[in-house]
mmCIF file of N, CA, C and O in Angstrom:
data_model
loop_
_atom_site.group_PDB
_atom_site.id
_atom_site.type_symbol
_atom_site.label_atom_id
_atom_site.label_comp_id
_atom_site.label_asym_id
_atom_site.label_seq_id
_atom_site.Cartn_x
_atom_site.Cartn_y
_atom_site.Cartn_z
ATOM 1 N N MET A 63 12.777 -8.446 11.856
ATOM 2 C CA MET A 63 12.931 -8.559 14.010
ATOM 3 C C MET A 63 12.032 -9.689 13.728
ATOM 4 O O MET A 63 12.702 -10.435 15.302
ATOM 5 N N GLY A 64 11.820 -11.130 13.072
ATOM 6 C CA GLY A 64 11.333 -12.334 13.612
ATOM 7 C C GLY A 64 11.844 -12.726 13.793
ATOM 8 O O GLY A 64 13.489 -12.997 13.778
ATOM 9 N N GLN A 65 11.697 -14.164 14.569
ATOM 10 C CA GLN A 65 12.037 -15.142 14.801
ATOM 11 C C GLN A 65 11.190 -16.552 14.949
ATOM 12 O O GLN A 65 9.979 -15.866 15.132
ATOM 13 N N SER A 66 11.974 -17.887 14.614
ATOM 14 C CA SER A 66 11.097 -18.716 14.617
ATOM 15 C C SER A 66 10.869 -19.259 16.137
ATOM 16 O O SER A 66 11.822 -19.786 16.527
ATOM 17 N N ASN A 67 9.869 -19.565 16.559
ATOM 18 C CA ASN A 67 9.303 -19.920 17.951
ATOM 19 C C ASN A 67 10.009 -21.615 18.138
ATOM 20 O O ASN A 67 9.451 -22.752 17.275
ATOM 21 N N GLY A 68 11.139 -21.719 18.966
ATOM 22 C CA GLY A 68 10.833 -23.321 19.233
ATOM 23 C C GLY A 68 12.205 -23.791 18.642
ATOM 24 O O GLY A 68 12.705 -25.306 18.248
ATOM 25 N N VAL A 69 12.576 -22.531 17.696
ATOM 26 C CA VAL A 69 14.327 -22.877 16.571
ATOM 27 C C VAL A 69 15.038 -21.908 17.654
ATOM 28 O O VAL A 69 15.257 -20.759 17.033
ATOM 29 N N LYS A 70 16.251 -22.517 17.793
ATOM 30 C CA LYS A 70 17.252 -21.996 18.759
ATOM 31 C C LYS A 70 18.373 -21.274 18.068
ATOM 32 O O LYS A 70 18.233 -20.372 18.534
ATOM 33 N N GLN A 71 18.267 -21.782 16.820
ATOM 34 C CA GLN A 71 19.318 -21.163 15.738
ATOM 35 C C GLN A 71 18.737 -19.698 15.426
ATOM 36 O O GLN A 71 19.591 -18.830 14.845
ATOM 37 N N SER A 72 17.182 -19.586 15.399
ATOM 38 C CA SER A 72 16.792 -18.469 15.046
ATOM 39 C C SER A 72 16.707 -17.476 15.685
ATOM 40 O O SER A 72 16.384 -17.495 16.919
ATOM 41 N N HIS A 73 16.671 -15.832 15.556
ATOM 42 C CA HIS A 73 17.086 -15.160 16.058
ATOM 43 C C HIS A 73 16.606 -13.718 15.651
ATOM 44 O O HIS A 73 16.574 -13.632 14.397
ATOM 45 N N PRO A 74 16.412 -12.587 16.089
ATOM 46 C CA PRO A 74 15.572 -11.430 15.598
ATOM 47 C C PRO A 74 17.094 -10.670 14.744
ATOM 48 O O PRO A 74 18.271 -10.416 15.344
ATOM 49 N N ARG A 75 16.788 -9.821 13.870
ATOM 50 C CA ARG A 75 18.418 -9.145 13.600
ATOM 51 C C ARG A 75 17.588 -7.930 13.087
ATOM 52 O O ARG A 75 16.911 -7.112 12.140
ATOM 53 N N MET A 76 17.925 -6.854 13.281
ATOM 54 C CA MET A 76 18.078 -5.403 12.354
ATOM 55 C C MET A 76 18.383 -5.484 11.365
ATOM 56 O O MET A 76 19.667 -5.914 10.955
ATOM 57 N N ALA A 77 18.273 -4.341 10.362
ATOM 58 C CA ALA A 77 18.039 -4.295 8.763
ATOM 59 C C ALA A 77 19.080 -3.537 8.798
ATOM 60 O O ALA A 77 19.952 -2.579 9.833
ATOM 61 N N ASP A 78 20.359 -3.558 7.735
ATOM 62 C CA ASP A 78 21.366 -2.920 7.915
ATOM 63 C C ASP A 78 21.102 -2.047 6.405
ATOM 64 O O ASP A 78 20.694 -2.999 4.970
ATOM 65 N N PRO A 79 21.856 -1.032 5.963
ATOM 66 C CA PRO A 79 21.571 -0.079 5.271
ATOM 67 C C PRO A 79 22.795 -0.501 4.365
ATOM 68 O O PRO A 79 23.399 -0.473 4.765
ATOM 69 N N VAL A 80 22.319 -1.140 2.954
ATOM 70 C CA VAL A 80 22.672 -1.293 1.923
ATOM 71 C C VAL A 80 23.347 -0.559 0.494
ATOM 72 O O VAL A 80 24.454 -0.583 0.433
ATOM 73 N N CYS A 81 22.470 0.102 0.367
ATOM 74 C CA CYS A 81 23.083 0.900 -0.744
ATOM 75 C C CYS A 81 21.771 1.714 -0.795
ATOM 76 O O CYS A 81 20.431 2.003 -0.286
ATOM 77 N N SER A 82 21.970 3.155 -2.101
ATOM 78 C CA SER A 82 20.806 3.747 -2.865
ATOM 79 C C SER A 82 20.548 3.619 -4.159
ATOM 80 O O SER A 82 21.328 2.832 -4.381
ATOM 81 N N ILE A 83 19.417 3.358 -4.042
ATOM 82 C CA ILE A 83 18.998 3.056 -5.582
ATOM 83 C C ILE A 83 17.841 4.370 -5.991
ATOM 84 O O ILE A 83 17.638 4.976 -5.175
ATOM 85 N N GLY A 84 17.576 4.124 -6.948
ATOM 86 C CA GLY A 84 17.261 5.519 -8.001
ATOM 87 C C GLY A 84 15.657 5.054 -8.175
ATOM 88 O O GLY A 84 15.446 3.753 -7.445
ATOM 89 N N ALA A 85 14.784 5.775 -8.666
ATOM 90 C CA ALA A 85 13.640 5.352 -8.047
ATOM 91 C C ALA A 85 12.753 4.995 -9.553
ATOM 92 O O ALA A 85 11.918 4.585 -9.598
ATOM 93 N N SER A 86 13.894 4.868 -10.231
ATOM 94 C CA SER A 86 13.178 4.375 -11.888
ATOM 95 C C SER A 86 12.837 2.897 -11.544
ATOM 96 O O SER A 86 13.353 1.950 -10.991
ATOM 97 N N ARG A 87 11.412 2.643 -11.994
ATOM 98 C CA ARG A 87 11.226 1.079 -11.804
ATOM 99 C C ARG A 87 11.758 -0.216 -12.339
ATOM 100 O O ARG A 87 12.531 -0.831 -11.512
ATOM 101 N N GLU A 88 12.725 -0.083 -13.540
ATOM 102 C CA GLU A 88 13.722 -0.759 -13.696
ATOM 103 C C GLU A 88 14.866 -0.657 -12.949
ATOM 104 O O GLU A 88 15.269 -2.147 -12.645
ATOM 105 N N GLU A 89 15.657 0.321 -12.142
ATOM 106 C CA GLU A 89 16.371 -0.279 -11.347
ATOM 107 C C GLU A 89 15.893 -1.079 -10.173
ATOM 108 O O GLU A 89 16.689 -1.639 -10.153
ATOM 109 N N VAL A 90 14.917 -0.408 -9.699
ATOM 110 C CA VAL A 90 14.152 -1.295 -8.644
ATOM 111 C C VAL A 90 13.811 -2.641 -8.857
ATOM 112 O O VAL A 90 14.554 -3.674 -7.934
ATOM 113 N N LEU A 91 13.539 -3.012 -9.739
ATOM 114 C CA LEU A 91 12.950 -4.337 -10.421
ATOM 115 C C LEU A 91 14.715 -4.671 -10.436
ATOM 116 O O LEU A 91 14.844 -6.422 -9.893
ATOM 117 N N ALA A 92 15.892 -4.221 -10.983
ATOM 118 C CA ALA A 92 16.946 -5.114 -10.764
ATOM 119 C C ALA A 92 17.236 -5.441 -9.675
ATOM 120 O O ALA A 92 18.054 -6.694 -9.338
ATOM 121 N N VAL A 93 17.352 -4.412 -8.714
ATOM 122 C CA VAL A 93 18.042 -4.870 -7.366
ATOM 123 C C VAL A 93 17.231 -5.628 -6.676
ATOM 124 O O VAL A 93 17.833 -7.006 -6.229
ATOM 125 N N ALA A 94 15.519 -5.851 -6.972
ATOM 126 C CA ALA A 94 14.942 -6.840 -6.013
ATOM 127 C C ALA A 94 15.449 -8.410 -6.633
ATOM 128 O O ALA A 94 15.846 -9.539 -6.056
ATOM 129 N N LYS A 95 15.438 -8.389 -8.192
ATOM 130 C CA LYS A 95 15.895 -9.432 -8.641
ATOM 131 C C LYS A 95 17.111 -10.393 -8.373
ATOM 132 O O LYS A 95 17.691 -11.432 -8.085
ATOM 133 N N ALA A 96 17.914 -8.993 -8.037
ATOM 134 C CA ALA A 96 19.339 -9.902 -7.799
ATOM 135 C C ALA A 96 19.425 -9.622 -6.530
ATOM 136 O O ALA A 96 20.080 -11.329 -5.779
ATOM 137 N N VAL A 97 18.776 -9.068 -5.322
ATOM 138 C CA VAL A 97 18.326 -9.772 -3.829
ATOM 139 C C VAL A 97 17.977 -11.382 -3.678
ATOM 140 O O VAL A 97 18.746 -12.061 -3.240
ATOM 141 N N ILE A 98 17.129 -11.097 -4.498
ATOM 142 C CA ILE A 98 16.186 -12.717 -4.511
ATOM 143 C C ILE A 98 16.933 -14.004 -4.735
ATOM 144 O O ILE A 98 17.236 -14.766 -4.551
ATOM 145 N N GLY A 99 17.846 -13.394 -5.779
ATOM 146 C CA GLY A 99 19.099 -14.180 -6.857
ATOM 147 C C GLY A 99 19.841 -14.768 -5.677
ATOM 148 O O GLY A 99 20.393 -15.735 -5.580
ATOM 149 N N ILE A 100 20.718 -13.630 -5.307
ATOM 150 C CA ILE A 100 21.684 -14.193 -3.975
ATOM 151 C C ILE A 100 20.987 -15.301 -2.686
ATOM 152 O O ILE A 100 21.577 -15.729 -2.122
ATOM 153 N N HIS A 101 19.182 -14.464 -2.205
ATOM 154 C CA HIS A 101 19.116 -15.204 -1.496
ATOM 155 C C HIS A 101 18.901 -17.159 -1.948
ATOM 156 O O HIS A 101 19.467 -18.005 -1.170
ATOM 157 N N ARG A 102 19.026 -16.554 -2.726
ATOM 158 C CA ARG A 102 18.102 -18.201 -3.867
ATOM 159 C C ARG A 102 19.692 -19.129 -4.191
ATOM 160 O O ARG A 102 19.497 -20.395 -3.053
ATOM 161 N N ASP A 103 20.794 -18.683 -4.250
ATOM 162 C CA ASP A 103 21.582 -18.832 -4.343
ATOM 163 C C ASP A 103 22.519 -19.550 -2.761
ATOM 164 O O ASP A 103 23.317 -20.485 -2.942
ATOM 165 N N PHE A 104 22.455 -18.771 -2.093
ATOM 166 C CA PHE A 104 23.204 -19.050 -0.244
ATOM 167 C C PHE A 104 22.570 -19.558 0.534
ATOM 168 O O PHE A 104 22.974 -19.438 1.708
ATOM 169 N N GLY A 105 21.004 -18.922 0.693
ATOM 170 C CA GLY A 105 19.925 -19.150 1.239
ATOM 171 C C GLY A 105 19.777 -20.823 2.302
ATOM 172 O O GLY A 105 20.084 -21.496 1.526
ATOM 173 N N ASN A 106 19.251 -20.772 3.058
ATOM 174 C CA ASN A 106 19.403 -22.482 3.870
ATOM 175 C C ASN A 106 18.281 -22.904 3.324
ATOM 176 O O ASN A 106 17.068 -22.556 3.233
ATOM 177 N N ARG A 107 18.791 -23.959 2.446
ATOM 178 C CA ARG A 107 17.851 -25.062 1.751
ATOM 179 C C ARG A 107 17.372 -26.488 2.616
ATOM 180 O O ARG A 107 16.426 -26.953 2.309
ATOM 181 N N SER A 108 18.150 -26.397 3.728
ATOM 182 C CA SER A 108 18.071 -27.763 4.090
ATOM 183 C C SER A 108 16.854 -27.471 5.615
ATOM 184 O O SER A 108 16.004 -28.632 6.156
ATOM 185 N N ASN A 109 16.529 -26.134 6.200
ATOM 186 C CA ASN A 109 15.609 -26.090 7.521
ATOM 187 C C ASN A 109 15.008 -24.557 6.774
ATOM 188 O O ASN A 109 15.260 -23.850 6.722
ATOM 189 N N ARG A 110 13.588 -25.173 6.616
ATOM 190 C CA ARG A 110 12.909 -23.934 6.267
ATOM 191 C C ARG A 110 12.730 -22.492 6.903
ATOM 192 O O ARG A 110 12.601 -21.439 6.393
ATOM 193 N N LYS A 111 12.910 -23.183 8.651
ATOM 194 C CA LYS A 111 12.887 -21.722 9.238
ATOM 195 C C LYS A 111 14.358 -20.928 9.508
ATOM 196 O O LYS A 111 13.852 -20.025 9.863
ATOM 197 N N LEU A 112 15.334 -21.567 8.936
ATOM 198 C CA LEU A 112 16.295 -20.442 8.709
ATOM 199 C C LEU A 112 16.506 -20.160 7.423
ATOM 200 O O LEU A 112 17.509 -19.956 7.171
ATOM 201 N N ALA A 113 16.017 -20.339 6.317
ATOM 202 C CA ALA A 113 15.866 -20.013 5.222
ATOM 203 C C ALA A 113 15.241 -18.749 5.122
ATOM 204 O O ALA A 113 14.394 -18.151 4.093
ATOM 205 N N ARG A 114 16.436 -17.425 5.532
ATOM 206 C CA ARG A 114 15.859 -16.394 5.713
ATOM 207 C C ARG A 114 17.705 -15.041 4.885
ATOM 208 O O ARG A 114 18.300 -15.669 5.090
ATOM 209 N N LEU A 115 16.843 -14.470 4.486
ATOM 210 C CA LEU A 115 18.260 -13.304 3.638
ATOM 211 C C LEU A 115 19.393 -13.098 5.329
ATOM 212 O O LEU A 115 20.429 -12.865 4.976
ATOM 213 N N LYS A 116 18.770 -12.806 6.408
ATOM 214 C CA LYS A 116 19.013 -12.381 7.303
ATOM 215 C C LYS A 116 20.265 -12.998 8.060
ATOM 216 O O LYS A 116 21.197 -12.592 8.272
ATOM 217 N N TYR A 117 20.113 -14.660 7.539
ATOM 218 C CA TYR A 117 20.815 -15.607 7.784
ATOM 219 C C TYR A 117 22.284 -15.648 7.466
ATOM 220 O O TYR A 117 23.724 -16.097 6.639
ATOM 221 N N VAL A 118 21.758 -15.227 5.803
ATOM 222 C CA VAL A 118 23.005 -15.068 4.662
ATOM 223 C C VAL A 118 23.919 -13.894 5.552
ATOM 224 O O VAL A 118 24.841 -14.211 4.527
ATOM 225 N N LEU A 119 22.911 -12.822 5.431
ATOM 226 C CA LEU A 119 24.061 -11.869 6.033
ATOM 227 C C LEU A 119 24.763 -11.934 6.904
ATOM 228 O O LEU A 119 25.944 -11.671 7.289
ATOM 229 N N ASP A 120 24.160 -13.056 7.970
ATOM 230 C CA ASP A 120 24.741 -13.518 9.396
ATOM 231 C C ASP A 120 25.881 -14.074 8.932
ATOM 232 O O ASP A 120 27.474 -13.947 9.238
ATOM 233 N N GLU A 121 25.899 -14.752 8.294
ATOM 234 C CA GLU A 121 26.763 -15.813 7.639
ATOM 235 C C GLU A 121 28.392 -15.267 6.654
ATOM 236 O O GLU A 121 29.404 -15.657 7.066
ATOM 237 N N ARG A 122 27.492 -14.453 5.885
ATOM 238 C CA ARG A 122 28.996 -13.838 4.875
ATOM 239 C C ARG A 122 29.483 -12.642 4.886
ATOM 240 O O ARG A 122 30.168 -12.026 4.665
ATOM 241 N N GLY A 123 28.581 -11.717 6.002
ATOM 242 C CA GLY A 123 28.730 -10.404 6.885
ATOM 243 C C GLY A 123 28.061 -9.489 5.396
ATOM 244 O O GLY A 123 27.711 -10.142 3.897
ATOM 245 N N LEU A 124 28.219 -8.372 5.586
ATOM 246 C CA LEU A 124 27.291 -7.207 5.417
ATOM 247 C C LEU A 124 28.250 -6.770 3.831
ATOM 248 O O LEU A 124 27.909 -6.577 2.572
ATOM 249 N N GLU A 125 29.180 -6.531 4.212
ATOM 250 C CA GLU A 125 30.774 -6.300 2.992
ATOM 251 C C GLU A 125 30.617 -6.959 1.986
ATOM 252 O O GLU A 125 30.378 -7.326 0.225
ATOM 253 N N TRP A 126 30.371 -8.657 1.947
ATOM 254 C CA TRP A 126 30.029 -9.417 0.914
ATOM 255 C C TRP A 126 28.892 -9.706 0.480
ATOM 256 O O TRP A 126 29.011 -9.658 -0.823
ATOM 257 N N PHE A 127 27.741 -8.778 1.078
ATOM 258 C CA PHE A 127 26.437 -8.853 0.013
ATOM 259 C C PHE A 127 26.771 -7.595 -0.451
ATOM 260 O O PHE A 127 26.340 -8.145 -1.774
ATOM 261 N N GLN A 128 26.988 -6.629 -0.223
ATOM 262 C CA GLN A 128 27.236 -5.527 -1.345
ATOM 263 C C GLN A 128 28.195 -5.903 -2.270
ATOM 264 O O GLN A 128 27.332 -5.337 -3.217
ATOM 265 N N SER A 129 28.981 -6.406 -2.218
ATOM 266 C CA SER A 129 30.083 -7.171 -3.390
ATOM 267 C C SER A 129 29.767 -7.655 -4.436
ATOM 268 O O SER A 129 29.669 -7.772 -5.665
ATOM 269 N N GLU A 130 28.377 -8.894 -3.498
ATOM 270 C CA GLU A 130 28.177 -9.851 -4.228
ATOM 271 C C GLU A 130 26.636 -9.190 -5.381
ATOM 272 O O GLU A 130 26.281 -9.667 -6.660
ATOM 273 N N LEU A 131 26.220 -7.988 -4.673
ATOM 274 C CA LEU A 131 24.867 -7.147 -5.121
ATOM 275 C C LEU A 131 25.492 -6.566 -6.273
ATOM 276 O O LEU A 131 25.079 -6.218 -7.553
ATOM 277 N N ALA A 132 26.438 -5.971 -6.148
ATOM 278 C CA ALA A 132 27.452 -4.651 -7.011
ATOM 279 C C ALA A 132 27.586 -5.687 -8.055
ATOM 280 O O ALA A 132 27.325 -5.643 -9.273
ATOM 281 N N SER A 133 28.387 -7.127 -8.092
ATOM 282 C CA SER A 133 28.489 -7.832 -9.430
ATOM 283 C C SER A 133 27.306 -8.267 -9.905
ATOM 284 O O SER A 133 27.195 -8.305 -10.891
ATOM 285 N N ARG A 134 26.594 -8.779 -9.139
ATOM 286 C CA ARG A 134 25.162 -9.361 -9.975
ATOM 287 C C ARG A 134 24.436 -8.103 -10.456
ATOM 288 O O ARG A 134 23.901 -8.622 -11.875
ATOM 289 N N LEU A 135 24.607 -7.043 -10.431
ATOM 290 C CA LEU A 135 23.832 -5.564 -10.977
ATOM 291 C C LEU A 135 24.999 -5.115 -11.930
ATOM 292 O O LEU A 135 24.746 -4.578 -12.744
ATOM 293 N N GLY A 136 25.903 -5.329 -12.148
ATOM 294 C CA GLY A 136 27.370 -5.316 -12.834
ATOM 295 C C GLY A 136 27.695 -3.862 -13.378
ATOM 296 O O GLY A 136 27.897 -3.162 -13.912
ATOM 297 N N THR A 137 27.468 -3.180 -11.304
ATOM 298 C CA THR A 137 27.968 -1.561 -11.435
ATOM 299 C C THR A 137 27.819 -1.419 -9.889
ATOM 300 O O THR A 137 27.400 -2.500 -8.892
ATOM 301 N N ALA A 138 28.954 -0.460 -9.821
ATOM 302 C CA ALA A 138 29.065 0.016 -8.083
ATOM 303 C C ALA A 138 27.711 0.561 -7.408
ATOM 304 O O ALA A 138 26.656 0.697 -8.139
ATOM 305 N N LEU A 139 27.414 0.183 -6.852
ATOM 306 C CA LEU A 139 26.982 0.482 -5.269
ATOM 307 C C LEU A 139 26.632 1.976 -5.237
ATOM 308 O O LEU A 139 28.027 2.238 -4.726
ATOM 309 N N GLN A 140 25.690 2.989 -4.984
ATOM 310 C CA GLN A 140 25.564 4.183 -4.246
ATOM 311 C C GLN A 140 25.636 3.741 -2.831
ATOM 312 O O GLN A 140 25.145 3.203 -2.052
ATOM 313 N N PRO A 141 26.220 4.542 -2.397
ATOM 314 C CA PRO A 141 26.335 4.548 -0.697
ATOM 315 C C PRO A 141 25.184 4.875 -0.117
ATOM 316 O O PRO A 141 24.101 5.847 -0.998
ATOM 317 N N PRO A 142 24.494 3.910 1.208
ATOM 318 C CA PRO A 142 23.469 4.298 1.717
ATOM 319 C C PRO A 142 23.144 5.514 2.249
ATOM 320 O O PRO A 142 23.918 5.779 2.715
ATOM 321 N N LYS A 143 21.801 6.100 1.966
ATOM 322 C CA LYS A 143 22.109 7.522 2.615
ATOM 323 C C LYS A 143 21.326 7.823 3.682
ATOM 324 O O LYS A 143 20.740 6.622 4.123
ATOM 325 N N PRO A 144 21.362 8.130 4.764
ATOM 326 C CA PRO A 144 21.430 8.571 6.300
ATOM 327 C C PRO A 144 19.760 8.149 5.990
ATOM 328 O O PRO A 144 19.030 8.945 5.607
ATOM 329 N N LEU A 145 19.683 7.654 7.243
ATOM 330 C CA LEU A 145 17.670 7.560 7.230
ATOM 331 C C LEU A 145 17.218 8.403 8.048
ATOM 332 O O LEU A 145 18.088 9.137 9.033
ATOM 333 N N SER A 146 16.459 9.483 7.804
ATOM 334 C CA SER A 146 15.559 10.462 8.737
ATOM 335 C C SER A 146 14.109 10.299 8.856
ATOM 336 O O SER A 146 13.723 9.771 7.771
ATOM 337 N N TRP A 147 13.510 10.920 9.683
ATOM 338 C CA TRP A 147 11.688 10.750 9.573
ATOM 339 C C TRP A 147 11.801 11.989 10.106
ATOM 340 O O TRP A 147 11.994 13.127 10.670
ATOM 341 N N SER A 148 10.798 12.469 9.037
ATOM 342 C CA SER A 148 10.426 14.231 9.314
ATOM 343 C C SER A 148 9.321 14.298 10.470
ATOM 344 O O SER A 148 9.088 15.611 10.314
ATOM 345 N N ARG A 149 8.486 13.398 10.831
ATOM 346 C CA ARG A 149 7.370 13.329 11.642
ATOM 347 C C ARG A 149 7.264 11.941 12.457
ATOM 348 O O ARG A 149 7.675 10.928 11.828
ATOM 349 N N GLN A 150 6.563 12.266 13.580
ATOM 350 C CA GLN A 150 6.327 11.251 14.197
ATOM 351 C C GLN A 150 5.023 11.348 14.453
ATOM 352 O O GLN A 150 4.783 11.952 16.059
ATOM 353 N N GLU A 151 4.258 10.200 14.280
ATOM 354 C CA GLU A 151 2.546 10.777 14.635
ATOM 355 C C GLU A 151 1.806 9.309 14.975
ATOM 356 O O GLU A 151 2.830 8.453 13.994
ATOM 357 N N ASP A 152 0.970 8.758 15.446
ATOM 358 C CA ASP A 152 0.451 7.535 15.478
ATOM 359 C C ASP A 152 -0.889 7.366 14.928
ATOM 360 O O ASP A 152 -1.440 6.462 14.683
ATOM 361 N N TYR A 153 -1.183 8.332 14.521
ATOM 362 C CA TYR A 153 -2.562 8.268 13.778
ATOM 363 C C TYR A 153 -3.442 7.563 14.223
ATOM 364 O O TYR A 153 -4.765 7.520 13.598
ATOM 365 N N LEU A 154 -3.670 7.801 15.789
ATOM 366 C CA LEU A 154 -4.795 7.212 16.185
ATOM 367 C C LEU A 154 -5.933 8.257 16.831
ATOM 368 O O LEU A 154 -5.467 9.820 16.927
ATOM 369 N N GLY A 155 -7.084 8.518 16.406
ATOM 370 C CA GLY A 155 -7.798 9.839 17.080
ATOM 371 C C GLY A 155 -8.420 10.549 15.526
ATOM 372 O O GLY A 155 -8.412 9.671 14.404
ATOM 373 N N TRP A 156 -9.214 11.210 15.541
ATOM 374 C CA TRP A 156 -9.646 11.848 14.165
ATOM 375 C C TRP A 156 -8.663 12.839 13.837
ATOM 376 O O TRP A 156 -7.412 13.492 14.061
ATOM 377 N N HIS A 157 -8.406 12.844 12.256
ATOM 378 C CA HIS A 157 -7.628 13.881 11.253
ATOM 379 C C HIS A 157 -8.022 14.452 10.083
ATOM 380 O O HIS A 157 -9.143 13.571 9.956
ATOM 381 N N ARG A 158 -7.557 15.206 9.724
ATOM 382 C CA ARG A 158 -7.977 16.032 8.885
ATOM 383 C C ARG A 158 -6.928 15.961 7.306
ATOM 384 O O ARG A 158 -5.540 16.123 7.787
ATOM 385 N N SER A 159 -7.564 14.752 6.216
ATOM 386 C CA SER A 159 -6.730 14.942 5.304
ATOM 387 C C SER A 159 -7.013 16.074 4.337
ATOM 388 O O SER A 159 -7.605 16.888 4.655
ATOM 389 N N ARG A 160 -6.409 16.135 2.864
ATOM 390 C CA ARG A 160 -7.131 17.322 2.127
ATOM 391 C C ARG A 160 -8.811 17.617 1.942
ATOM 392 O O ARG A 160 -9.000 18.283 1.745
ATOM 393 N N ARG A 161 -8.864 16.487 1.886
ATOM 394 C CA ARG A 161 -10.525 16.636 1.536
ATOM 395 C C ARG A 161 -11.408 16.570 2.735
ATOM 396 O O ARG A 161 -12.862 16.499 3.061
ATOM 397 N N ARG A 162 -11.115 15.092 3.551
ATOM 398 C CA ARG A 162 -12.088 14.503 4.415
ATOM 399 C C ARG A 162 -11.694 14.585 5.737
ATOM 400 O O ARG A 162 -10.413 14.517 6.149
ATOM 401 N N LEU A 163 -12.444 14.122 6.693
ATOM 402 C CA LEU A 163 -11.722 13.758 8.103
ATOM 403 C C LEU A 163 -11.202 12.066 7.943
ATOM 404 O O LEU A 163 -12.251 11.281 7.450
ATOM 405 N N PHE A 164 -10.484 11.792 8.615
ATOM 406 C CA PHE A 164 -10.625 9.894 9.168
ATOM 407 C C PHE A 164 -10.234 9.805 9.885
ATOM 408 O O PHE A 164 -9.906 10.492 10.902
ATOM 409 N N HIS A 165 -10.376 8.395 11.195
ATOM 410 C CA HIS A 165 -10.418 7.939 12.163
ATOM 411 C C HIS A 165 -9.359 7.261 12.664
ATOM 412 O O HIS A 165 -9.775 5.626 11.787
ATOM 413 N N GLY A 166 -8.375 7.232 13.014
ATOM 414 C CA GLY A 166 -7.413 5.973 13.043
ATOM 415 C C GLY A 166 -7.494 5.512 14.298
ATOM 416 O O GLY A 166 -7.870 5.733 15.299
ATOM 417 N N LEU A 167 -8.011 4.063 14.902
ATOM 418 C CA LEU A 167 -8.251 3.349 15.654
ATOM 419 C C LEU A 167 -7.396 2.101 16.046
ATOM 420 O O LEU A 167 -6.658 1.656 14.934
ATOM 421 N N ARG A 168 -6.905 1.725 17.318
ATOM 422 C CA ARG A 168 -6.028 0.500 17.373
ATOM 423 C C ARG A 168 -6.958 -0.903 17.538
ATOM 424 O O ARG A 168 -8.016 -0.570 18.027
ATOM 425 N N VAL A 169 -6.471 -1.890 16.250
ATOM 426 C CA VAL A 169 -7.058 -2.710 16.744
ATOM 427 C C VAL A 169 -5.929 -4.053 17.248
ATOM 428 O O VAL A 169 -4.869 -3.908 16.812
ATOM 429 N N ILE A 170 -6.789 -4.244 18.145
ATOM 430 C CA ILE A 170 -5.922 -5.474 19.006
ATOM 431 C C ILE A 170 -6.058 -6.562 18.556
ATOM 432 O O ILE A 170 -7.491 -7.154 18.594
ATOM 433 N N SER A 171 -4.666 -7.523 18.300
ATOM 434 C CA SER A 171 -5.264 -9.065 17.965
ATOM 435 C C SER A 171 -4.779 -9.772 19.094
ATOM 436 O O SER A 171 -4.657 -9.578 19.949
ATOM 437 N N GLY A 172 -6.022 -11.023 18.771
ATOM 438 C CA GLY A 172 -5.214 -12.066 19.599
ATOM 439 C C GLY A 172 -6.241 -11.938 21.074
ATOM 440 O O GLY A 172 -7.175 -11.342 21.138
ATOM 441 N N ALA A 173 -6.054 -12.849 22.476
ATOM 442 C CA ALA A 173 -6.686 -12.930 23.283
ATOM 443 C C ALA A 173 -6.613 -12.361 24.960
ATOM 444 O O ALA A 173 -5.058 -12.265 24.762
#
């Protein structure tokens, strides 16, 4: 969602679900390396403030990105699972964990 202040071409962008991956360490690392490689090969090198993966996705599209990722992984991607949240809490105040109490407090930054 970030953007660079003072750079008109920058803008926030919501994430897109790309695929589902297993929980094995090897699979997670392979996907991470492939995504980093795509960004390295197609990302903006002339302006650091525009060197973000979101701009590669904006320029080339999600379908292209999924195809490129599958190509680099050497396997078809599994469709992304629907996102769901099982609870909605802010953790402010006192709460009990398994063995102890903890207190969540809001830390205000800036002036």
